[in-house]
Amino acid sequence: MPKCPKSEKIEDALLWECPVGDILSSPLDYKSSLIALTAHNWLLRISATTGKILEKIYLASYCKFRYLSWDTPQEVITIKSAQNKCSVLARQAGIQQTVLLYLAVFRVLPFSLVGIVEINKRIFGNITDATLSHGILIVMYSSGLVRLYSFQAITEQFMQQKLDLGCACRWGGTAGTVGEAPFGIPCNIKITDSPPLLFEVSSLENAFQIGGHPWHYIITPNKKKQKGVFHICALKDNSLAKNGIQEMDCCSLESDWIYFHPDASGRIIHVGPNQIKILKLSEIENNSSQHQISEDFVILANRENKKENLITVTASGRVVKKSFTLLDDDPEQETFKIVDYEDELDLLSVVAVTQIDAEGKAHLDFHCNEYGTLLKSIPLVESWDVTYSHEVYFDRDLVLHIEQKPNRVFSCYVYQMVCDPGEEEGEEEEIPNINC
C-alpha cells in the first residue's frame, strides 16, 4: 500500500491564494496553500504560512503523474501524467499502447475533483501531446496540427460516474475511498467517440497562443524557414490582422518569443534579446470587423552597437580589414532572459544578463505595465551562468531565483522587498540562499 512519507521529492507545485469575499464550505479553503505533486502520485495541500499538510490525496497507481499547472488561474488545476511508452517487447509482440496520457482535473474553490480523463490515440489519432487551458482540451500532432475541444462538453458527454473525494466508491469490482491509497481516483472520463471539434490550425512545432479582445491567435507558419515569424489572426474567420505579421529584426542563437499579455488587456508581449515590444490589438477606424496591431511601447536593453575590426596581414604584407557585427544575444552585451508580470502590483519584471569576464551578472528591472517606464533596478547578488537553466518568480514582495546546475543540483535564492522608513520605495534584502 503506497504511503505518503513525511519527506518526499516534490515533482511540481503551485501557489493557491486565499480567496476574498467567497463563502466556502470548509475552513481549510480559506487558507492560502501550496499545491504540491510528489514523486509517488500524492497531491498535497500545504499551508503557505505554517508548512503544515492540510490535505493529501492519492491520485492513482495506473500512471505516473508528473506535471502540475493551472487550467484557469486560481480556479482549476490540471495534473498531467507522463506519456505511456510502448516497450520493445510489447512492440515485438504486436501490442500497441493506445492511451497516450491522463489528465486529472480539480477545482480549488472549494477544493473538489472534476475527474480524470484518458487521452486515447484510438479517438484522436496519432497525437504527440495534449493539455488543458482555460477549459479547452488542446491536442497536438507531429505534423504541426493543433486541435481544440471543449472540456466541459467532454465531461458532460463522457463522464462515466461522478466521484467525490473521501467518499466510498466501487469501481471495476474493487471498492475503496476516492483519493485514499491504494484505491486512488479511477479514470472516470473515457472518451469513446470523437468530440465536437471547436477549431484546428497548423503551426510550426505546434506553437499556438490564443487571447486578445476579440479572440485572436498567434501561430508560426508550418515551414522551417518561417521560424521566428509570427502571424496574428482572428479566431472567428482566420483573417490576418493588419500588421499581423511580426518578425523581430535580430540575429541571435536563441529565438525570440511572443505571447498574449497575462494582464487580460488583450495586448501582446514580443521578447527578443535586446528589445521587448508591447503590442496592442485595436479596431481599424471605420471598420469594426477588422483589427490591427500597433506598438504600445518598447523596452530596450542598455547596450551600444559595436562593430569589431579584425586586421590581418597577408604573406605579401598587404593589410586586410574585416568587420563583423556581434550577435544580438552575445553574452558580453546586456540581454533579456526572462519577462514576467505581477498582477497585484501591475508591474512587468525583466531579467537582463551581461557576461563580465568569467561570470555573468544579472539585474531585475521593474517597469510600469501601462507605459513601460523603468521604476526600479535591482542587481542580483549571485552570479548568472548562461549555460545553466534559470527561473525567476516575482510575487508581491518576494523574488525567487531558481538555478539548475548539472546533475540536477538546484540553488534557490530568495529576495524580500523591505520598506525603508526614510524612503517611499522598497529595497531588496537578500535572504541566505538555499541549496536544494
XYZ file of C-alpha atoms in Angstrom:
436
model
C 0.000 0.000 0.000
C 1.548 3.367 -1.061
C 2.094 5.685 1.865
C 2.670 9.421 1.894
C 6.077 9.856 3.526
C 6.846 12.868 5.684
C 9.755 13.777 3.428
C 9.499 13.104 -0.277
C 10.686 14.553 -3.576
C 8.305 17.202 -4.916
C 7.755 16.966 -8.681
C 5.860 20.248 -9.119
C 3.998 22.900 -7.118
C 1.533 25.806 -7.397
C 0.501 28.593 -5.036
C -3.221 28.834 -4.239
C -4.110 32.281 -2.912
C -6.555 32.807 -0.048
C -9.956 33.725 -1.585
C -11.599 37.021 -0.680
C -15.340 37.529 -0.437
C -16.368 33.946 -1.224
C -18.398 31.769 1.137
C -16.766 28.323 1.210
C -17.877 25.062 2.816
C -14.607 24.201 4.573
C -12.444 26.486 6.776
C -9.369 24.957 5.097
C -10.416 26.510 1.791
C -9.758 29.984 3.235
C -6.077 29.224 3.818
C -3.526 30.166 1.152
C -1.926 26.885 0.166
C 0.935 25.394 -1.760
C -0.371 22.624 -4.027
C 2.437 20.066 -4.419
C 2.743 16.900 -6.507
C 5.096 14.249 -5.121
C 7.138 11.644 -6.958
C 4.763 8.902 -5.733
C 1.485 10.370 -7.062
C 0.419 12.178 -3.894
C -1.208 15.588 -4.225
C -0.590 17.690 -1.099
C -2.192 20.895 0.143
C 0.385 22.628 2.340
C -0.278 25.761 4.366
C 1.633 28.666 2.834
C 2.158 30.165 6.302
C 2.942 27.183 8.554
C 4.086 24.465 6.139
C 1.573 22.048 7.675
C -0.078 19.486 5.375
C -3.761 20.440 5.233
C -4.904 17.701 2.860
C -3.380 14.781 0.973
C -4.846 12.913 -1.979
C -3.548 9.743 -3.571
C -4.082 10.094 -7.307
C -3.654 6.663 -8.903
C -1.392 3.664 -9.440
C -2.147 3.112 -13.148
C 0.046 6.008 -14.362
C 2.804 8.362 -13.250
C 1.597 11.936 -12.735
C 4.326 14.483 -13.308
C 3.171 17.980 -14.353
C 1.054 20.401 -12.337
C -0.421 23.563 -13.869
C -3.322 25.987 -13.750
C -6.053 25.348 -16.284
C -7.744 28.559 -15.129
C -5.581 30.519 -12.631
C -6.837 30.225 -9.025
C -9.859 28.210 -10.206
C -8.991 24.895 -11.892
C -5.827 22.748 -11.577
C -4.660 20.226 -14.176
C -2.220 17.406 -13.393
C -0.739 15.668 -16.441
C 0.794 12.214 -16.415
C 3.971 11.154 -18.151
C 3.349 9.751 -21.602
C 2.903 5.998 -21.868
C 5.683 4.397 -23.879
C 5.326 1.016 -25.512
C 8.171 -1.301 -24.511
C 10.337 -3.089 -27.082
C 8.927 -6.482 -26.040
C 5.359 -5.196 -26.378
C 6.065 -3.850 -29.872
C 7.655 -7.136 -30.881
C 4.559 -8.941 -29.645
C 2.345 -6.634 -31.696
C 0.846 -4.930 -28.620
C 0.047 -1.256 -29.183
C -0.184 1.350 -26.433
C -3.229 3.445 -27.332
C -3.511 5.553 -24.163
C -1.034 8.421 -24.516
C -1.587 10.108 -21.133
C -4.060 11.055 -18.393
C -5.228 14.457 -17.172
C -6.527 14.872 -13.607
C -8.643 17.982 -13.079
C -9.540 19.657 -9.746
C -11.453 22.783 -8.776
C -9.919 24.770 -5.929
C -12.875 26.833 -4.637
C -13.832 24.673 -2.884
C -11.192 22.013 -3.441
C -13.002 19.224 -5.314
C -12.493 16.631 -8.022
C -13.734 17.112 -11.570
C -12.317 13.839 -12.859
C -9.503 12.054 -14.649
C -9.707 11.946 -18.441
C -7.954 9.416 -20.676
C -6.328 10.710 -23.890
C -6.524 7.812 -26.338
C -4.961 7.563 -29.799
C -7.893 5.480 -30.992
C -10.061 8.580 -30.689
C -7.688 11.417 -31.565
C -5.324 9.627 -33.946
C -1.535 9.617 -33.754
C -1.186 12.584 -31.367
C 2.060 13.596 -29.697
C 0.782 15.608 -26.704
C -2.309 17.083 -25.049
C -3.058 19.673 -22.392
C -5.863 21.724 -20.844
C -6.020 25.518 -20.879
C -8.962 27.730 -19.887
C -11.450 24.901 -20.305
C -10.110 23.881 -23.710
C -8.585 20.468 -24.438
C -5.678 21.048 -26.827
C -4.253 18.061 -28.728
C -1.114 18.222 -30.873
C 0.232 16.180 -33.777
C 3.734 15.653 -35.168
C 2.670 17.339 -38.420
C 2.183 20.615 -36.539
C -1.604 20.339 -36.443
C -3.305 21.677 -33.294
C -6.941 20.835 -32.461
C -9.179 22.378 -29.789
C -12.131 20.768 -27.975
C -14.451 21.949 -25.195
C -13.573 20.116 -21.980
C -16.974 20.929 -20.497
C -18.710 19.221 -23.434
C -16.389 16.224 -22.998
C -17.196 15.841 -19.288
C -20.932 16.171 -19.900
C -20.883 13.544 -22.658
C -18.282 11.035 -21.487
C -18.154 11.114 -17.668
C -18.980 7.545 -16.548
C -19.550 8.346 -12.885
C -19.352 11.438 -10.675
C -16.691 10.932 -7.997
C -16.253 12.850 -4.742
C -13.066 12.951 -2.694
C -13.304 10.982 0.553
C -16.441 9.088 -0.499
C -16.799 5.316 -0.802
C -16.760 4.002 -4.355
C -16.980 0.701 -6.192
C -15.131 0.605 -9.497
C -14.351 -2.388 -11.692
C -15.132 -4.853 -8.941
C -12.920 -3.050 -6.411
C -14.169 -0.963 -3.505
C -12.339 1.879 -1.800
C -12.354 5.533 -0.832
C -11.786 8.110 -3.563
C -8.435 9.832 -3.062
C -7.101 7.407 -0.463
C -4.398 4.784 -1.029
C -4.380 2.260 -2.546
C -7.711 2.941 -4.321
C -6.843 6.415 -5.588
C -9.031 8.035 -8.218
C -10.417 5.901 -11.064
C -10.326 7.250 -14.619
C -13.983 8.311 -14.795
C -13.924 10.251 -18.098
C -13.302 7.919 -21.051
C -13.825 9.457 -24.467
C -15.400 6.783 -26.661
C -16.157 8.881 -29.741
C -14.752 11.968 -31.440
C -15.929 15.043 -29.503
C -17.121 18.129 -31.427
C -14.162 19.994 -32.899
C -14.009 23.693 -31.995
C -11.009 24.779 -34.033
C -7.900 23.490 -35.777
C -4.798 25.121 -37.203
C -1.337 24.073 -38.377
C 1.725 25.709 -36.810
C 5.463 25.106 -36.703
C 6.375 22.980 -33.655
C 2.720 23.158 -32.501
C 3.315 26.748 -31.319
C -0.136 28.202 -30.657
C -1.340 31.097 -28.492
C -4.887 32.360 -28.068
C -6.110 35.590 -26.449
C -6.983 39.199 -27.158
C -10.275 41.112 -27.414
C -11.945 39.849 -29.551
C -10.317 36.411 -29.715
C -7.196 36.147 -31.839
C -4.481 33.516 -32.106
C -0.744 33.539 -32.818
C 1.000 30.887 -34.909
C 4.196 30.394 -36.882
C 3.572 29.143 -40.456
C 4.387 25.444 -40.603
C 7.638 25.746 -42.544
C 11.135 25.661 -41.035
C 12.226 28.778 -42.928
C 9.386 30.659 -41.204
C 10.848 30.142 -37.714
C 10.752 33.470 -35.896
C 7.835 34.769 -37.994
C 4.534 35.131 -36.135
C 1.061 35.539 -37.645
C -1.711 37.128 -35.557
C -5.143 36.101 -36.867
C -8.798 36.472 -35.881
C -10.267 33.309 -34.391
C -13.713 33.837 -35.938
C -12.601 33.755 -39.593
C -8.794 33.141 -39.593
C -8.222 36.559 -41.191
C -4.788 38.090 -40.677
C -4.813 41.299 -38.635
C -3.406 44.426 -40.254
C 0.330 44.470 -39.436
C -0.350 40.966 -38.098
C 2.945 39.501 -39.341
C 5.501 40.154 -36.603
C 9.182 39.401 -37.162
C 11.837 40.827 -34.875
C 14.890 42.116 -36.698
C 17.560 40.296 -34.725
C 20.410 37.874 -35.286
C 20.778 35.541 -32.317
C 21.363 31.945 -31.311
C 18.188 31.796 -29.222
C 14.803 32.507 -30.782
C 12.611 35.418 -29.768
C 9.232 34.545 -28.239
C 5.728 36.010 -28.254
C 2.587 35.572 -26.145
C -0.603 37.338 -25.097
C -0.137 39.591 -22.079
C -1.361 37.826 -18.897
C -2.949 41.060 -17.603
C -6.093 40.355 -19.710
C -5.636 43.664 -21.563
C -5.569 41.859 -24.899
C -2.050 43.163 -25.568
C 0.832 41.035 -26.842
C 4.392 40.734 -25.491
C 7.159 40.067 -28.045
C 10.571 39.437 -26.456
C 13.908 39.470 -28.242
C 17.477 39.520 -26.947
C 17.751 43.322 -26.921
C 14.173 44.621 -27.004
C 10.732 43.919 -25.594
C 7.787 45.080 -27.680
C 4.369 45.531 -26.112
C 1.835 45.387 -28.940
C -1.817 46.364 -28.793
C -4.735 44.970 -30.737
C -7.346 47.540 -31.787
C -10.179 48.050 -34.240
C -9.417 49.677 -37.584
C -11.083 53.064 -37.787
C -14.400 52.927 -39.689
C -14.130 49.125 -39.894
C -15.017 47.434 -36.597
C -14.868 43.946 -38.148
C -11.098 44.147 -38.743
C -8.290 44.732 -36.273
C -4.743 45.989 -36.421
C -1.510 45.509 -34.480
C 0.467 48.534 -33.331
C 3.251 49.223 -30.840
C 2.201 50.339 -27.374
C 5.752 50.793 -26.081
C 9.224 49.240 -26.390
C 11.772 48.406 -23.679
C 15.366 48.446 -24.959
C 18.438 46.788 -23.475
C 21.183 49.079 -22.222
C 23.836 48.466 -24.842
C 25.794 50.038 -27.678
C 26.032 48.717 -31.209
C 29.612 47.541 -31.553
C 31.486 46.722 -34.733
C 34.773 44.962 -34.274
C 37.589 45.327 -36.786
C 39.691 42.264 -37.418
C 43.019 43.143 -39.051
C 45.126 40.516 -40.785
C 48.334 40.815 -42.793
C 48.814 38.646 -45.869
C 52.112 36.984 -46.861
C 52.795 39.843 -49.254
C 52.415 42.380 -46.442
C 49.006 43.655 -47.537
C 46.766 44.694 -44.617
C 43.214 43.302 -44.806
C 40.467 44.652 -42.566
C 37.357 42.621 -41.904
C 34.391 43.961 -39.971
C 31.697 41.913 -38.295
C 28.736 42.599 -36.044
C 28.234 40.737 -32.784
C 25.157 38.569 -32.338
C 22.224 40.302 -30.668
C 22.426 37.826 -27.792
C 26.206 37.973 -27.444
C 26.869 37.277 -23.738
C 29.083 40.349 -23.382
C 26.111 42.581 -24.144
C 23.080 43.089 -21.919
C 20.495 40.514 -22.994
C 16.911 39.945 -21.886
C 16.383 36.455 -20.497
C 13.063 36.441 -18.587
C 9.934 38.614 -18.695
C 7.114 38.175 -16.161
C 4.059 40.052 -14.910
C 2.977 40.635 -11.302
C -0.773 41.203 -11.336
C -1.291 42.596 -7.824
C 1.374 45.284 -8.255
C 0.685 45.682 -12.002
C 4.397 45.530 -12.828
C 6.455 43.966 -15.598
C 9.596 42.292 -14.255
C 12.526 41.843 -16.624
C 15.762 39.915 -16.038
C 18.719 41.225 -18.039
C 22.118 39.485 -18.036
C 25.610 40.582 -19.046
C 28.680 38.336 -19.138
C 31.552 40.113 -17.376
C 34.880 38.285 -17.678
C 34.235 34.714 -16.499
C 30.869 35.210 -14.817
C 27.515 36.672 -15.714
C 25.795 39.400 -13.724
C 22.041 39.856 -13.777
C 19.675 42.556 -12.625
C 15.911 42.563 -12.161
C 14.084 45.597 -13.536
C 10.547 46.639 -12.625
C 8.643 48.515 -15.344
C 5.286 50.280 -15.303
C 2.885 47.893 -17.017
C 0.896 50.702 -18.622
C 3.703 52.842 -20.083
C 6.884 50.736 -19.783
C 8.687 53.282 -17.588
C 11.602 51.838 -15.594
C 10.716 52.192 -11.916
C 13.493 50.294 -10.165
C 16.502 48.124 -10.983
C 17.886 45.604 -8.509
C 21.197 43.769 -9.099
C 21.107 40.080 -8.202
C 23.895 39.203 -5.767
C 24.646 35.757 -7.174
C 26.424 35.213 -10.493
C 24.396 34.072 -13.509
C 25.864 31.238 -15.569
C 24.227 31.436 -19.004
C 24.822 27.705 -19.556
C 22.533 26.779 -16.629
C 18.748 26.734 -16.581
C 17.193 29.640 -14.666
C 13.730 30.588 -13.462
C 12.787 33.841 -11.723
C 9.439 34.377 -9.991
C 8.130 37.678 -8.662
C 5.100 37.596 -6.351
C 4.109 40.551 -4.163
C 7.206 41.324 -2.065
C 9.167 38.149 -2.865
C 11.581 37.347 -5.684
C 12.752 33.756 -6.204
C 15.656 32.803 -8.447
C 15.927 29.046 -9.060
C 19.094 27.838 -10.755
C 19.520 24.311 -12.080
C 23.113 23.141 -12.301
C 24.452 19.907 -13.833
C 23.425 16.593 -12.231
C 20.092 18.100 -11.089
C 21.691 20.263 -8.413
C 19.429 23.231 -7.605
C 20.059 26.514 -5.827
C 17.235 28.788 -4.735
C 17.904 32.464 -3.957
C 15.127 34.320 -2.154
C 14.847 38.108 -2.007
C 12.316 40.051 0.025
C 11.345 43.627 -0.598
C 11.526 45.694 2.582
C 10.391 49.261 3.068
C 12.956 51.785 4.242
C 11.249 54.162 6.697
C 13.132 57.042 5.110
C 12.092 56.168 1.551
C 8.818 55.586 -0.237
C 10.261 52.879 -2.459
C 11.212 49.391 -1.283
C 14.673 47.914 -1.227
C 15.748 44.381 -1.856
C 17.269 42.446 1.014
C 18.621 39.004 0.251
C 17.699 36.039 2.414
C 20.528 33.440 2.500
C 20.372 31.079 -0.463
C 19.003 27.556 -0.045
C 20.884 24.680 -1.637
C 18.388 22.023 -2.692
